[in-house]
Short mmCIF file of N, CA and C in Angstrom, two decimals:
data_model
loop_
_atom_site.label_atom_id
_atom_site.label_comp_id
_atom_site.label_asym_id
_atom_site.label_seq_id
_atom_site.Cartn_x
_atom_site.Cartn_y
_atom_site.Cartn_z
N MET U 1 0.85 -1.17 0.00
CA MET U 1 0.00 0.00 0.00
C MET U 1 0.89 1.23 0.00
N THR U 2 0.69 2.09 -0.96
CA THR U 2 1.51 3.29 -1.05
C THR U 2 0.62 4.51 -1.14
N GLU U 3 1.11 5.61 -0.60
CA GLU U 3 0.35 6.85 -0.65
C GLU U 3 0.39 7.42 -2.06
N ARG U 4 -0.71 7.90 -2.51
CA ARG U 4 -0.84 8.46 -3.85
C ARG U 4 -0.42 9.92 -3.81
N SER U 5 0.44 10.30 -4.72
CA SER U 5 0.82 11.70 -4.81
C SER U 5 0.00 12.37 -5.90
N GLY U 6 -0.10 13.68 -5.86
CA GLY U 6 -0.87 14.40 -6.86
C GLY U 6 -2.31 14.53 -6.44
N SER U 7 -3.14 14.93 -7.38
CA SER U 7 -4.55 15.17 -7.09
C SER U 7 -5.30 13.86 -6.91
N VAL U 8 -6.06 13.79 -5.84
CA VAL U 8 -6.87 12.60 -5.62
C VAL U 8 -8.11 12.59 -6.50
N ALA U 9 -8.41 13.70 -7.14
CA ALA U 9 -9.59 13.79 -7.98
C ALA U 9 -9.53 12.78 -9.13
N THR U 10 -8.34 12.38 -9.51
CA THR U 10 -8.21 11.41 -10.59
C THR U 10 -8.56 10.01 -10.12
N MET U 11 -8.58 9.78 -8.82
CA MET U 11 -8.87 8.44 -8.32
C MET U 11 -10.35 8.18 -8.17
N GLU U 12 -11.09 9.16 -7.77
CA GLU U 12 -12.51 8.98 -7.53
C GLU U 12 -13.18 10.32 -7.73
N ARG U 13 -14.21 10.34 -8.51
CA ARG U 13 -14.90 11.60 -8.80
C ARG U 13 -15.37 12.25 -7.50
N GLY U 14 -15.05 13.52 -7.32
CA GLY U 14 -15.46 14.25 -6.13
C GLY U 14 -14.57 14.00 -4.92
N SER U 15 -13.42 13.39 -5.12
CA SER U 15 -12.54 13.05 -4.00
C SER U 15 -12.10 14.27 -3.21
N ASP U 16 -11.77 15.36 -3.90
CA ASP U 16 -11.29 16.56 -3.20
C ASP U 16 -12.35 17.08 -2.24
N ALA U 17 -13.59 17.17 -2.71
CA ALA U 17 -14.68 17.64 -1.86
C ALA U 17 -14.94 16.66 -0.71
N THR U 18 -14.82 15.39 -1.00
CA THR U 18 -15.05 14.37 0.03
C THR U 18 -13.96 14.44 1.10
N LEU U 19 -12.71 14.64 0.67
CA LEU U 19 -11.62 14.79 1.63
C LEU U 19 -11.86 15.99 2.55
N GLU U 20 -12.28 17.10 1.98
CA GLU U 20 -12.55 18.29 2.78
C GLU U 20 -13.68 18.03 3.77
N TRP U 21 -14.71 17.31 3.35
CA TRP U 21 -15.83 16.98 4.22
C TRP U 21 -15.36 16.11 5.39
N LEU U 22 -14.59 15.06 5.09
CA LEU U 22 -14.10 14.19 6.15
C LEU U 22 -13.19 14.95 7.12
N ARG U 23 -12.34 15.81 6.58
CA ARG U 23 -11.44 16.60 7.44
C ARG U 23 -12.23 17.57 8.31
N ALA U 24 -13.33 18.10 7.80
CA ALA U 24 -14.19 18.98 8.60
C ALA U 24 -14.93 18.19 9.69
N GLU U 25 -15.35 16.99 9.37
CA GLU U 25 -16.05 16.13 10.33
C GLU U 25 -15.12 15.67 11.45
N PHE U 26 -13.86 15.40 11.10
CA PHE U 26 -12.88 14.88 12.05
C PHE U 26 -11.61 15.71 11.97
N PRO U 27 -11.65 16.94 12.49
CA PRO U 27 -10.53 17.88 12.29
C PRO U 27 -9.22 17.47 12.94
N GLU U 28 -9.26 16.63 13.94
CA GLU U 28 -8.02 16.23 14.62
C GLU U 28 -7.35 15.03 13.95
N TRP U 29 -7.93 14.53 12.89
CA TRP U 29 -7.41 13.36 12.19
C TRP U 29 -6.83 13.76 10.85
N ASP U 30 -5.75 13.06 10.46
CA ASP U 30 -5.15 13.23 9.14
C ASP U 30 -5.85 12.25 8.21
N VAL U 31 -6.65 12.78 7.28
CA VAL U 31 -7.39 11.93 6.33
C VAL U 31 -6.69 12.01 4.99
N ARG U 32 -6.45 10.85 4.39
CA ARG U 32 -5.78 10.81 3.10
C ARG U 32 -6.35 9.67 2.27
N VAL U 33 -6.02 9.69 1.00
CA VAL U 33 -6.46 8.67 0.07
C VAL U 33 -5.23 7.93 -0.43
N GLU U 34 -5.29 6.62 -0.38
CA GLU U 34 -4.21 5.77 -0.88
C GLU U 34 -4.78 4.80 -1.88
N ARG U 35 -3.90 4.10 -2.54
CA ARG U 35 -4.30 3.01 -3.42
C ARG U 35 -3.75 1.71 -2.86
N THR U 36 -4.51 0.65 -3.04
CA THR U 36 -4.06 -0.66 -2.65
C THR U 36 -4.33 -1.62 -3.80
N SER U 37 -3.49 -2.62 -3.92
CA SER U 37 -3.66 -3.58 -5.00
C SER U 37 -4.24 -4.87 -4.43
N THR U 38 -5.26 -5.39 -5.10
CA THR U 38 -5.87 -6.65 -4.68
C THR U 38 -5.25 -7.83 -5.40
N GLY U 39 -4.30 -7.55 -6.27
CA GLY U 39 -3.72 -8.59 -7.10
C GLY U 39 -4.39 -8.65 -8.45
N HIS U 40 -5.63 -8.20 -8.50
CA HIS U 40 -6.38 -8.17 -9.76
C HIS U 40 -6.58 -6.74 -10.25
N ALA U 41 -6.65 -5.81 -9.31
CA ALA U 41 -6.89 -4.41 -9.67
C ALA U 41 -6.48 -3.51 -8.51
N GLU U 42 -6.35 -2.23 -8.80
CA GLU U 42 -6.08 -1.26 -7.74
C GLU U 42 -7.39 -0.73 -7.20
N ARG U 43 -7.43 -0.46 -5.90
CA ARG U 43 -8.63 0.09 -5.28
C ARG U 43 -8.25 1.31 -4.47
N VAL U 44 -9.19 2.23 -4.36
CA VAL U 44 -9.00 3.43 -3.56
C VAL U 44 -9.23 3.07 -2.10
N LEU U 45 -8.33 3.52 -1.24
CA LEU U 45 -8.42 3.24 0.19
C LEU U 45 -8.39 4.55 0.94
N TRP U 46 -9.43 4.84 1.70
CA TRP U 46 -9.53 6.05 2.51
C TRP U 46 -9.00 5.74 3.89
N VAL U 47 -8.08 6.58 4.40
CA VAL U 47 -7.40 6.32 5.67
C VAL U 47 -7.48 7.56 6.56
N ALA U 48 -7.75 7.34 7.84
CA ALA U 48 -7.72 8.41 8.84
C ALA U 48 -6.73 7.98 9.92
N ALA U 49 -5.80 8.86 10.27
CA ALA U 49 -4.79 8.54 11.28
C ALA U 49 -4.67 9.70 12.27
N ARG U 50 -4.34 9.33 13.50
CA ARG U 50 -4.12 10.33 14.55
C ARG U 50 -3.15 9.73 15.55
N GLU U 51 -2.19 10.52 15.98
CA GLU U 51 -1.20 10.02 16.92
C GLU U 51 -1.89 9.50 18.18
N GLY U 52 -1.47 8.32 18.61
CA GLY U 52 -2.03 7.72 19.82
C GLY U 52 -3.30 6.93 19.59
N HIS U 53 -3.77 6.86 18.34
CA HIS U 53 -4.99 6.12 18.02
C HIS U 53 -4.70 5.13 16.90
N HIS U 54 -5.45 4.05 16.89
CA HIS U 54 -5.33 3.07 15.83
C HIS U 54 -5.82 3.70 14.53
N PRO U 55 -5.07 3.57 13.42
CA PRO U 55 -5.54 4.14 12.16
C PRO U 55 -6.83 3.45 11.70
N GLN U 56 -7.70 4.22 11.10
CA GLN U 56 -8.95 3.68 10.58
C GLN U 56 -8.88 3.72 9.06
N ALA U 57 -9.33 2.67 8.41
CA ALA U 57 -9.27 2.62 6.95
C ALA U 57 -10.47 1.86 6.39
N GLU U 58 -10.95 2.31 5.27
CA GLU U 58 -12.04 1.65 4.55
C GLU U 58 -11.82 1.86 3.06
N LEU U 59 -12.56 1.11 2.27
CA LEU U 59 -12.43 1.23 0.82
C LEU U 59 -13.34 2.30 0.23
N SER U 60 -14.13 2.98 1.07
CA SER U 60 -14.95 4.10 0.59
C SER U 60 -14.97 5.17 1.67
N ALA U 61 -15.22 6.40 1.24
CA ALA U 61 -15.25 7.52 2.19
C ALA U 61 -16.40 7.36 3.18
N ALA U 62 -17.55 6.91 2.72
CA ALA U 62 -18.71 6.75 3.61
C ALA U 62 -18.43 5.70 4.68
N LYS U 63 -17.81 4.61 4.30
CA LYS U 63 -17.49 3.57 5.29
C LYS U 63 -16.42 4.05 6.26
N LEU U 64 -15.46 4.84 5.77
CA LEU U 64 -14.46 5.41 6.67
C LEU U 64 -15.14 6.31 7.69
N HIS U 65 -16.08 7.14 7.25
CA HIS U 65 -16.80 8.03 8.16
C HIS U 65 -17.51 7.21 9.24
N SER U 66 -18.22 6.17 8.86
CA SER U 66 -18.93 5.32 9.82
C SER U 66 -17.96 4.64 10.78
N ARG U 67 -16.88 4.11 10.24
CA ARG U 67 -15.91 3.40 11.07
C ARG U 67 -15.26 4.35 12.07
N LEU U 68 -14.88 5.53 11.63
CA LEU U 68 -14.22 6.49 12.51
C LEU U 68 -15.20 6.99 13.58
N ALA U 69 -16.44 7.27 13.20
CA ALA U 69 -17.44 7.70 14.17
C ALA U 69 -17.68 6.61 15.22
N ASP U 70 -17.79 5.36 14.77
CA ASP U 70 -17.98 4.24 15.71
C ASP U 70 -16.78 4.09 16.64
N TYR U 71 -15.59 4.21 16.07
CA TYR U 71 -14.36 4.09 16.87
C TYR U 71 -14.31 5.18 17.94
N LEU U 72 -14.59 6.42 17.56
CA LEU U 72 -14.55 7.51 18.52
C LEU U 72 -15.60 7.34 19.61
N GLU U 73 -16.78 6.82 19.25
CA GLU U 73 -17.83 6.54 20.24
C GLU U 73 -17.37 5.48 21.23
N ARG U 74 -16.77 4.41 20.74
CA ARG U 74 -16.26 3.35 21.63
C ARG U 74 -15.18 3.89 22.55
N GLU U 75 -14.27 4.71 22.00
CA GLU U 75 -13.20 5.28 22.82
C GLU U 75 -13.77 6.20 23.90
N ALA U 76 -14.79 6.95 23.59
CA ALA U 76 -15.42 7.83 24.58
C ALA U 76 -16.07 7.00 25.69
N ARG U 77 -16.73 5.90 25.34
CA ARG U 77 -17.35 5.03 26.34
C ARG U 77 -16.27 4.40 27.24
N ARG U 78 -15.16 3.96 26.64
CA ARG U 78 -14.07 3.36 27.41
C ARG U 78 -13.48 4.37 28.38
N SER U 79 -13.29 5.58 27.89
CA SER U 79 -12.72 6.63 28.73
C SER U 79 -13.65 6.96 29.89
N ALA U 80 -14.95 7.03 29.62
CA ALA U 80 -15.91 7.32 30.68
C ALA U 80 -15.96 6.20 31.70
N ALA U 81 -15.82 4.96 31.25
CA ALA U 81 -15.84 3.81 32.16
C ALA U 81 -14.61 3.77 33.06
N ARG U 82 -13.49 4.28 32.57
CA ARG U 82 -12.26 4.30 33.36
C ARG U 82 -12.28 5.38 34.43
N ASN U 83 -13.07 6.42 34.22
CA ASN U 83 -13.12 7.56 35.17
C ASN U 83 -14.12 7.37 36.24
#
């Protein structure tokens, strides 16, 4: 898996706007688009990373949003349970 350089708009229509939306939704996370090879074809991989947290990744922006929201909710519950 390697990070894609250049405009992500060439990978998926509307990628630039989608990246901005995800970054606005999760401002403390570094959201980027990568490509991964399945052996048969390349696929777009959306990744969100933040220091001290497990990176979240999905093959679509919508799934990344859901996964990251679920992860943050679980982390908040764990933190509340520890206090």
